[in-house]
PDB file of C-alpha atoms and ligand atoms in Angstrom:
ATOM      1  CA  MET Z   1       6.982  91.697-104.808  1.00  0.00           C
ATOM      2  CA  LYS Z   2       8.449  90.263-107.979  1.00  0.00           C
ATOM      3  CA  LYS Z   3       9.866  87.410-105.953  1.00  0.00           C
ATOM      4  CA  LEU Z   4       6.504  86.690-104.401  1.00  0.00           C
ATOM      5  CA  LEU Z   5       4.936  86.565-107.828  1.00  0.00           C
ATOM      6  CA  ALA Z   6       7.612  84.182-109.033  1.00  0.00           C
ATOM      7  CA  VAL Z   7       7.061  81.922-106.035  1.00  0.00           C
ATOM      8  CA  ALA Z   8       3.317  81.987-106.543  1.00  0.00           C
ATOM      9  CA  LEU Z   9       3.719  81.209-110.233  1.00  0.00           C
ATOM     10  CA  SER Z  10       6.053  78.290-109.703  1.00  0.00           C
ATOM     11  CA  LEU Z  11       3.786  76.951-106.979  1.00  0.00           C
ATOM     12  CA  MET Z  12       0.894  77.073-109.442  1.00  0.00           C
ATOM     13  CA  LEU Z  13       2.970  75.226-112.004  1.00  0.00           C
ATOM     14  CA  VAL Z  14       3.899  72.526-109.523  1.00  0.00           C
ATOM     15  CA  LEU Z  15       0.292  72.144-108.443  1.00  0.00           C
ATOM     16  CA  THR Z  16      -1.121  71.942-111.951  1.00  0.00           C
ATOM     17  CA  SER Z  17       1.478  69.451-113.128  1.00  0.00           C
ATOM     18  CA  ALA Z  18       0.929  67.333-110.014  1.00  0.00           C
ATOM     19  CA  ALA Z  19      -2.788  67.389-110.734  1.00  0.00           C
ATOM     20  CA  ALA Z  20      -2.168  66.429-114.348  1.00  0.00           C
ATOM     21  CA  LEU Z  21      -0.032  63.500-113.229  1.00  0.00           C
ATOM     22  CA  ALA Z  22      -2.518  62.243-110.700  1.00  0.00           C
ATOM     23  CA  ASP Z  23      -5.691  62.569-112.706  1.00  0.00           C
ATOM     24  CA  THR Z  24      -4.866  61.617-116.258  1.00  0.00           C
ATOM     25  CA  LEU Z  25      -3.676  58.322-117.657  1.00  0.00           C
ATOM     26  CA  THR Z  26      -1.937  58.535-121.000  1.00  0.00           C
ATOM     27  CA  MET Z  27      -2.573  55.652-123.344  1.00  0.00           C
ATOM     28  CA  VAL Z  28      -0.658  55.296-126.593  1.00  0.00           C
ATOM     29  CA  THR Z  29      -1.975  53.405-129.591  1.00  0.00           C
ATOM     30  CA  ASN Z  30      -1.685  53.109-133.359  1.00  0.00           C
ATOM     31  CA  ALA Z  31      -5.063  54.118-134.714  1.00  0.00           C
ATOM     32  CA  SER Z  32      -5.014  52.254-138.018  1.00  0.00           C
ATOM     33  CA  PHE Z  33      -6.437  49.033-136.684  1.00  0.00           C
ATOM     34  CA  PRO Z  34     -10.236  49.047-136.949  1.00  0.00           C
ATOM     35  CA  PRO Z  35     -12.352  48.088-135.030  1.00  0.00           C
ATOM     36  CA  TYR Z  36      -9.864  48.176-132.129  1.00  0.00           C
ATOM     37  CA  GLU Z  37      -8.598  51.690-132.840  1.00  0.00           C
ATOM     38  CA  PHE Z  38      -9.181  54.077-135.682  1.00  0.00           C
ATOM     39  CA  ILE Z  39      -9.823  57.755-136.207  1.00  0.00           C
ATOM     40  CA  GLY Z  40     -13.561  58.379-135.882  1.00  0.00           C
ATOM     41  CA  ASP Z  41     -15.667  60.923-137.737  1.00  0.00           C
ATOM     42  CA  ASN Z  42     -14.888  63.506-135.069  1.00  0.00           C
ATOM     43  CA  GLY Z  43     -11.151  63.126-135.670  1.00  0.00           C
ATOM     44  CA  GLU Z  44     -10.611  61.393-132.323  1.00  0.00           C
ATOM     45  CA  VAL Z  45      -9.198  57.933-131.688  1.00  0.00           C
ATOM     46  CA  THR Z  46     -12.121  55.572-131.204  1.00  0.00           C
ATOM     47  CA  GLY Z  47     -12.817  51.824-131.209  1.00  0.00           C
ATOM     48  CA  ILE Z  48     -12.851  48.845-128.853  1.00  0.00           C
ATOM     49  CA  ASP Z  49      -9.525  49.590-127.151  1.00  0.00           C
ATOM     50  CA  ALA Z  50     -10.290  53.301-126.737  1.00  0.00           C
ATOM     51  CA  GLU Z  51     -13.673  52.556-125.172  1.00  0.00           C
ATOM     52  CA  ILE Z  52     -12.435  49.778-122.888  1.00  0.00           C
ATOM     53  CA  ALA Z  53      -9.553  51.993-121.739  1.00  0.00           C
ATOM     54  CA  ALA Z  54     -11.927  54.889-121.076  1.00  0.00           C
ATOM     55  CA  ALA Z  55     -14.236  52.640-119.028  1.00  0.00           C
ATOM     56  CA  ILE Z  56     -11.337  51.268-116.976  1.00  0.00           C
ATOM     57  CA  ALA Z  57      -9.819  54.722-116.426  1.00  0.00           C
ATOM     58  CA  ALA Z  58     -13.201  56.094-115.318  1.00  0.00           C
ATOM     59  CA  LYS Z  59     -13.663  53.208-112.903  1.00  0.00           C
ATOM     60  CA  LEU Z  60     -10.239  53.942-111.409  1.00  0.00           C
ATOM     61  CA  GLY Z  61     -10.999  57.680-111.169  1.00  0.00           C
ATOM     62  CA  TYR Z  62      -8.722  58.902-113.962  1.00  0.00           C
ATOM     63  CA  ASP Z  63      -9.198  60.931-117.097  1.00  0.00           C
ATOM     64  CA  LEU Z  64      -7.863  59.251-120.198  1.00  0.00           C
ATOM     65  CA  LYS Z  65      -5.701  60.869-122.841  1.00  0.00           C
ATOM     66  CA  ILE Z  66      -5.046  58.854-126.004  1.00  0.00           C
ATOM     67  CA  VAL Z  67      -2.013  59.555-128.172  1.00  0.00           C
ATOM     68  CA  ASP Z  68      -1.728  58.093-131.685  1.00  0.00           C
ATOM     69  CA  MET Z  69       1.731  57.027-132.881  1.00  0.00           C
ATOM     70  CA  GLU Z  70       3.540  54.415-134.978  1.00  0.00           C
ATOM     71  CA  PHE Z  71       3.060  50.836-133.791  1.00  0.00           C
ATOM     72  CA  ASP Z  72       6.781  50.295-133.259  1.00  0.00           C
ATOM     73  CA  SER Z  73       6.937  53.362-130.959  1.00  0.00           C
ATOM     74  CA  LEU Z  74       4.333  52.025-128.526  1.00  0.00           C
ATOM     75  CA  ILE Z  75       6.515  49.792-126.359  1.00  0.00           C
ATOM     76  CA  PRO Z  76       9.334  52.379-126.179  1.00  0.00           C
ATOM     77  CA  ALA Z  77       6.769  55.026-125.111  1.00  0.00           C
ATOM     78  CA  VAL Z  78       5.632  52.760-122.290  1.00  0.00           C
ATOM     79  CA  THR Z  79       9.065  51.603-121.127  1.00  0.00           C
ATOM     80  CA  SER Z  80      10.412  55.181-121.149  1.00  0.00           C
ATOM     81  CA  GLY Z  81       7.509  56.374-118.998  1.00  0.00           C
ATOM     82  CA  LYS Z  82       6.127  58.740-121.658  1.00  0.00           C
ATOM     83  CA  ALA Z  83       2.864  56.803-121.529  1.00  0.00           C
ATOM     84  CA  ASP Z  84       1.148  54.918-118.727  1.00  0.00           C
ATOM     85  CA  PHE Z  85       0.123  52.043-120.963  1.00  0.00           C
ATOM     86  CA  THR Z  86      -0.652  50.968-124.511  1.00  0.00           C
ATOM     87  CA  MET Z  87      -3.721  49.245-125.881  1.00  0.00           C
ATOM     88  CA  ALA Z  88      -3.367  48.530-129.567  1.00  0.00           C
ATOM     89  CA  GLY Z  89      -4.749  45.101-130.341  1.00  0.00           C
ATOM     90  CA  MET Z  90      -1.317  44.131-129.106  1.00  0.00           C
ATOM     91  CA  THR Z  91      -0.522  40.436-129.014  1.00  0.00           C
ATOM     92  CA  VAL Z  92       1.144  38.987-125.948  1.00  0.00           C
ATOM     93  CA  THR Z  93       4.434  37.453-127.093  1.00  0.00           C
ATOM     94  CA  PRO Z  94       7.379  36.113-125.080  1.00  0.00           C
ATOM     95  CA  GLU Z  95       9.660  38.712-126.716  1.00  0.00           C
ATOM     96  CA  ARG Z  96       7.418  41.605-125.673  1.00  0.00           C
ATOM     97  CA  GLU Z  97       7.052  40.113-122.196  1.00  0.00           C
ATOM     98  CA  GLN Z  98      10.777  40.714-121.776  1.00  0.00           C
ATOM     99  CA  LEU Z  99      10.121  44.434-122.176  1.00  0.00           C
ATOM    100  CA  VAL Z 100       6.689  45.171-120.697  1.00  0.00           C
ATOM    101  CA  ALA Z 101       4.148  43.895-118.180  1.00  0.00           C
ATOM    102  CA  PHE Z 102       0.951  42.748-119.896  1.00  0.00           C
ATOM    103  CA  SER Z 103      -2.508  43.006-118.358  1.00  0.00           C
ATOM    104  CA  ASP Z 104      -4.906  40.087-118.447  1.00  0.00           C
ATOM    105  CA  SER Z 105      -6.089  39.400-121.981  1.00  0.00           C
ATOM    106  CA  TYR Z 106      -9.353  40.998-123.101  1.00  0.00           C
ATOM    107  CA  ALA Z 107      -9.663  39.599-126.635  1.00  0.00           C
ATOM    108  CA  THR Z 108      -8.189  37.123-129.078  1.00  0.00           C
ATOM    109  CA  GLY Z 109      -6.992  37.805-132.579  1.00  0.00           C
ATOM    110  CA  VAL Z 110      -6.325  35.530-135.515  1.00  0.00           C
ATOM    111  CA  GLN Z 111      -3.792  36.224-138.220  1.00  0.00           C
ATOM    112  CA  VAL Z 112      -5.354  35.884-141.666  1.00  0.00           C
ATOM    113  CA  ILE Z 113      -4.253  36.223-145.265  1.00  0.00           C
ATOM    114  CA  ILE Z 114      -5.906  38.772-147.574  1.00  0.00           C
ATOM    115  CA  VAL Z 115      -5.548  38.255-151.338  1.00  0.00           C
ATOM    116  CA  GLY Z 116      -7.014  39.659-154.526  1.00  0.00           C
ATOM    117  CA  GLU Z 117     -10.361  38.129-155.484  1.00  0.00           C
ATOM    118  CA  ASP Z 118      -8.813  36.186-158.400  1.00  0.00           C
ATOM    119  CA  SER Z 119      -5.580  35.240-156.686  1.00  0.00           C
ATOM    120  CA  PRO Z 120      -4.125  31.780-157.386  1.00  0.00           C
ATOM    121  CA  ILE Z 121      -3.117  31.710-153.692  1.00  0.00           C
ATOM    122  CA  THR Z 122      -5.790  29.818-151.764  1.00  0.00           C
ATOM    123  CA  SER Z 123      -3.937  28.849-148.566  1.00  0.00           C
ATOM    124  CA  ALA Z 124      -0.828  29.467-146.495  1.00  0.00           C
ATOM    125  CA  ASP Z 125       0.702  26.418-148.230  1.00  0.00           C
ATOM    126  CA  ASP Z 126       0.202  28.031-151.656  1.00  0.00           C
ATOM    127  CA  LEU Z 127       1.712  31.245-150.379  1.00  0.00           C
ATOM    128  CA  PHE Z 128       4.875  30.070-148.658  1.00  0.00           C
ATOM    129  CA  VAL Z 129       6.620  28.131-151.405  1.00  0.00           C
ATOM    130  CA  LYS Z 130      10.394  28.149-151.600  1.00  0.00           C
ATOM    131  CA  ASP Z 131      11.658  30.471-154.333  1.00  0.00           C
ATOM    132  CA  ALA Z 132       8.141  31.282-155.561  1.00  0.00           C
ATOM    133  CA  GLY Z 133       8.844  34.880-154.571  1.00  0.00           C
ATOM    134  CA  HIS Z 134       5.352  35.740-153.383  1.00  0.00           C
ATOM    135  CA  THR Z 135       5.284  39.199-151.852  1.00  0.00           C
ATOM    136  CA  VAL Z 136       3.643  39.585-148.453  1.00  0.00           C
ATOM    137  CA  GLY Z 137       2.557  42.969-147.088  1.00  0.00           C
ATOM    138  CA  VAL Z 138       2.501  43.478-143.331  1.00  0.00           C
ATOM    139  CA  GLN Z 139       2.498  46.286-140.802  1.00  0.00           C
ATOM    140  CA  MET Z 140       5.963  46.950-139.445  1.00  0.00           C
ATOM    141  CA  ALA Z 141       6.826  45.387-136.078  1.00  0.00           C
ATOM    142  CA  THR Z 142       3.570  43.410-135.793  1.00  0.00           C
ATOM    143  CA  THR Z 143       3.264  39.685-135.227  1.00  0.00           C
ATOM    144  CA  GLY Z 144       2.250  39.364-138.900  1.00  0.00           C
ATOM    145  CA  PHE Z 145       5.581  40.952-139.779  1.00  0.00           C
ATOM    146  CA  ILE Z 146       7.408  38.510-137.505  1.00  0.00           C
ATOM    147  CA  TYR Z 147       5.711  35.405-138.998  1.00  0.00           C
ATOM    148  CA  ALA Z 148       6.262  36.561-142.566  1.00  0.00           C
ATOM    149  CA  SER Z 149       9.891  37.404-141.791  1.00  0.00           C
ATOM    150  CA  ASP Z 150      10.437  33.867-140.487  1.00  0.00           C
ATOM    151  CA  GLU Z 151       9.128  32.474-143.781  1.00  0.00           C
ATOM    152  CA  GLU Z 152      11.265  34.969-145.697  1.00  0.00           C
ATOM    153  CA  ALA Z 153      14.347  33.727-143.842  1.00  0.00           C
ATOM    154  CA  ASP Z 154      13.585  30.272-145.325  1.00  0.00           C
ATOM    155  CA  GLY Z 155      13.292  31.779-148.821  1.00  0.00           C
ATOM    156  CA  LYS Z 156       9.534  31.177-148.849  1.00  0.00           C
ATOM    157  CA  CYS Z 157       8.331  34.742-149.496  1.00  0.00           C
ATOM    158  CA  VAL Z 158       9.432  38.354-149.799  1.00  0.00           C
ATOM    159  CA  VAL Z 159       8.233  40.729-147.071  1.00  0.00           C
ATOM    160  CA  SER Z 160       7.086  44.301-147.727  1.00  0.00           C
ATOM    161  CA  ALA Z 161       6.668  46.172-144.433  1.00  0.00           C
ATOM    162  CA  TYR Z 162       4.330  49.189-144.331  1.00  0.00           C
ATOM    163  CA  PRO Z 163       3.903  51.812-141.605  1.00  0.00           C
ATOM    164  CA  ASN Z 164       0.289  50.716-141.090  1.00  0.00           C
ATOM    165  CA  GLY Z 165      -2.217  48.083-142.147  1.00  0.00           C
ATOM    166  CA  ASN Z 166      -4.133  50.467-144.361  1.00  0.00           C
ATOM    167  CA  GLU Z 167      -1.109  51.138-146.560  1.00  0.00           C
ATOM    168  CA  ALA Z 168      -0.406  47.415-146.856  1.00  0.00           C
ATOM    169  CA  VAL Z 169      -3.997  46.778-147.985  1.00  0.00           C
ATOM    170  CA  MET Z 170      -3.811  49.682-150.477  1.00  0.00           C
ATOM    171  CA  ALA Z 171      -0.630  48.188-151.959  1.00  0.00           C
ATOM    172  CA  LEU Z 172      -2.466  44.877-152.364  1.00  0.00           C
ATOM    173  CA  ALA Z 173      -5.479  46.574-153.956  1.00  0.00           C
ATOM    174  CA  ASN Z 174      -3.106  48.314-156.386  1.00  0.00           C
ATOM    175  CA  GLY Z 175      -1.496  44.999-157.356  1.00  0.00           C
ATOM    176  CA  LYS Z 176       1.904  45.844-155.886  1.00  0.00           C
ATOM    177  CA  ILE Z 177       2.013  42.785-153.613  1.00  0.00           C
ATOM    178  CA  ASP Z 178       0.427  39.303-153.593  1.00  0.00           C
ATOM    179  CA  CYS Z 179      -1.176  39.308-150.144  1.00  0.00           C
ATOM    180  CA  VAL Z 180      -1.397  40.929-146.722  1.00  0.00           C
ATOM    181  CA  ILE Z 181      -1.068  39.137-143.393  1.00  0.00           C
ATOM    182  CA  ILE Z 182      -2.935  40.941-140.632  1.00  0.00           C
ATOM    183  CA  ASP Z 183      -5.285  40.308-137.691  1.00  0.00           C
ATOM    184  CA  SER Z 184      -8.750  39.089-138.683  1.00  0.00           C
ATOM    185  CA  GLU Z 185     -10.945  41.951-137.458  1.00  0.00           C
ATOM    186  CA  PRO Z 186      -8.947  44.727-139.167  1.00  0.00           C
ATOM    187  CA  ALA Z 187      -8.777  42.425-142.207  1.00  0.00           C
ATOM    188  CA  LYS Z 188     -12.592  42.273-142.305  1.00  0.00           C
ATOM    189  CA  ALA Z 189     -12.864  46.035-141.820  1.00  0.00           C
ATOM    190  CA  TYR Z 190     -10.401  46.774-144.635  1.00  0.00           C
ATOM    191  CA  VAL Z 191     -11.849  44.224-147.054  1.00  0.00           C
ATOM    192  CA  ALA Z 192     -15.351  45.621-146.427  1.00  0.00           C
ATOM    193  CA  VAL Z 193     -14.275  49.022-147.781  1.00  0.00           C
ATOM    194  CA  THR Z 194     -11.809  47.870-150.470  1.00  0.00           C
ATOM    195  CA  PRO Z 195     -13.298  46.285-153.602  1.00  0.00           C
ATOM    196  CA  GLY Z 196     -11.601  43.259-155.170  1.00  0.00           C
ATOM    197  CA  LEU Z 197     -10.136  41.629-152.068  1.00  0.00           C
ATOM    198  CA  LYS Z 198     -10.991  38.538-150.027  1.00  0.00           C
ATOM    199  CA  ILE Z 199      -9.833  36.810-146.861  1.00  0.00           C
ATOM    200  CA  LEU Z 200      -8.591  33.223-147.124  1.00  0.00           C
ATOM    201  CA  GLU Z 201     -10.315  30.666-144.923  1.00  0.00           C
ATOM    202  CA  THR Z 202      -7.033  29.324-143.575  1.00  0.00           C
ATOM    203  CA  ALA Z 203      -6.629  31.001-140.217  1.00  0.00           C
ATOM    204  CA  TYR Z 204      -3.009  31.186-139.338  1.00  0.00           C
ATOM    205  CA  THR Z 205      -2.528  31.593-135.586  1.00  0.00           C
ATOM    206  CA  VAL Z 206      -4.629  32.572-132.587  1.00  0.00           C
ATOM    207  CA  GLU Z 207      -3.232  35.268-130.307  1.00  0.00           C
ATOM    208  CA  ASP Z 208      -4.183  37.033-127.055  1.00  0.00           C
ATOM    209  CA  TYR Z 209      -4.534  40.806-126.940  1.00  0.00           C
ATOM    210  CA  ALA Z 210      -3.608  42.682-123.766  1.00  0.00           C
ATOM    211  CA  ALA Z 211      -2.697  46.154-122.539  1.00  0.00           C
ATOM    212  CA  ALA Z 212       1.008  46.713-121.835  1.00  0.00           C
ATOM    213  CA  PHE Z 213       2.633  48.657-118.994  1.00  0.00           C
ATOM    214  CA  ALA Z 214       6.147  49.435-117.858  1.00  0.00           C
ATOM    215  CA  LYS Z 215       7.576  46.537-115.851  1.00  0.00           C
ATOM    216  CA  ASN Z 216       7.630  48.651-112.685  1.00  0.00           C
ATOM    217  CA  SER Z 217       4.115  50.080-113.163  1.00  0.00           C
ATOM    218  CA  GLU Z 218       1.897  49.995-110.101  1.00  0.00           C
ATOM    219  CA  LEU Z 219      -1.170  50.241-112.294  1.00  0.00           C
ATOM    220  CA  VAL Z 220      -1.403  46.692-113.652  1.00  0.00           C
ATOM    221  CA  ALA Z 221      -3.167  45.114-110.661  1.00  0.00           C
ATOM    222  CA  SER Z 222      -5.860  47.791-110.368  1.00  0.00           C
ATOM    223  CA  PHE Z 223      -6.277  47.844-114.162  1.00  0.00           C
ATOM    224  CA  ASN Z 224      -6.848  44.067-114.133  1.00  0.00           C
ATOM    225  CA  ALA Z 225      -9.292  44.331-111.237  1.00  0.00           C
ATOM    226  CA  ALA Z 226     -11.293  47.083-112.957  1.00  0.00           C
ATOM    227  CA  MET Z 227     -11.249  45.127-116.219  1.00  0.00           C
ATOM    228  CA  ALA Z 228     -12.532  41.972-114.488  1.00  0.00           C
ATOM    229  CA  GLU Z 229     -15.418  43.924-112.972  1.00  0.00           C
ATOM    230  CA  LEU Z 230     -16.266  45.534-116.310  1.00  0.00           C
ATOM    231  CA  ILE Z 231     -16.301  42.129-117.991  1.00  0.00           C
ATOM    232  CA  GLU Z 232     -18.467  40.741-115.197  1.00  0.00           C
ATOM    233  CA  ASP Z 233     -21.025  43.569-115.313  1.00  0.00           C
ATOM    234  CA  GLY Z 234     -21.320  43.349-119.108  1.00  0.00           C
ATOM    235  CA  THR Z 235     -19.702  46.705-119.955  1.00  0.00           C
ATOM    236  CA  ILE Z 236     -16.752  45.285-121.889  1.00  0.00           C
ATOM    237  CA  PRO Z 237     -18.779  42.571-123.689  1.00  0.00           C
ATOM    238  CA  ALA Z 238     -21.187  45.326-124.796  1.00  0.00           C
ATOM    239  CA  ILE Z 239     -18.320  47.472-126.142  1.00  0.00           C
ATOM    240  CA  ILE Z 240     -16.943  44.513-128.109  1.00  0.00           C
ATOM    241  CA  ALA Z 241     -20.400  43.522-129.398  1.00  0.00           C
ATOM    242  CA  LYS Z 242     -20.987  47.088-130.608  1.00  0.00           C
ATOM    243  CA  TYR Z 243     -17.983  46.853-132.943  1.00  0.00           C
ATOM    244  CA  ILE Z 244     -18.043  43.091-133.632  1.00  0.00           C
ATOM    245  CA  PRO Z 245     -21.777  42.291-133.695  1.00  0.00           C
ATOM    246  CA  SER Z 246     -21.331  38.517-134.086  1.00  0.00           C
ATOM    247  CA  GLU Z 247     -19.288  38.135-130.894  1.00  0.00           C
ATOM    248  CA  GLU Z 248     -21.964  38.824-128.334  1.00  0.00           C
TER     249      GLU Z 248
HETATM  250  N1  LIG K   1      -1.799  41.931-133.040  1.00  0.00           N
HETATM  251  C1  LIG K   1      -0.698  42.366-133.821  1.00  0.00           C
HETATM  252  C2  LIG K   1       0.529  42.589-132.966  1.00  0.00           C
HETATM  253  O1  LIG K   1       0.459  42.697-131.790  1.00  0.00           O
HETATM  254  C3  LIG K   1      -0.999  43.625-134.611  1.00  0.00           C
HETATM  255  C4  LIG K   1      -1.400  44.794-133.781  1.00  0.00           C
HETATM  256  C5  LIG K   1      -1.441  46.079-134.587  1.00  0.00           C
HETATM  257  N2  LIG K   1      -2.099  47.074-133.842  1.00  0.00           N
HETATM  258  C6  LIG K   1      -2.303  48.361-134.236  1.00  0.00           C
HETATM  259  N3  LIG K   1      -2.952  49.142-133.439  1.00  0.00           N
HETATM  260  N4  LIG K   1      -1.843  48.784-135.372  1.00  0.00           N
HETATM  261  O2  LIG K   1       1.603  42.706-133.458  1.00  0.00           O
END
């Protein structure tokens, strides 16, 4: 009798975990990147990436679970199989392409420079001056971090890396650093809620955002197909326009 119970119990476990595997896609992100991902009023991860991912998952017949973590843990979570994919306003770069398979791109981002309202820095040329010692805040492991680190290697700035964009912007607002380099939409969102800051007109680089999967993932093709349909039928443009009203 006991044995039967044990068999029944383990069978139930196997069945429920198989169901969990088949029906739920796990997406990892770093929810400090409004309007792409941030913690909404209900305490849940929300934003453009969360909504696009939910629409794609629904179209493919999956539930979606979103897990918030540090930005530099996202690619390891995907390559180790802990997550099915990441969407995090993540820029496609050749270095990352060595590690993961990117989906088609669904948005572009521009790196911008945020400074204090009265800053003497008015352009990237003012900022990156040899031995001037300007301090640049960035989010760890982001493309902004990589660009600033390249300039630092030439002695043209000093990089301060923060766990997330919000902390970098707070350090700038508190006068601890001279500027922040970050993607333009989060920059606008942060500046809108932080008095005394402005975004410099000099746009720095244009980048493509895409979802990232393990290299051996069988999901990329169907994800791309669902995404193409949801762009075509207006679902994804409507999600983006809801958060970025000018980009209809
Ligand atoms: N686009 C930049 C990159 O890929 C920054 C992305 C940061 N995303 C985030 N969810 N914190 O490096």
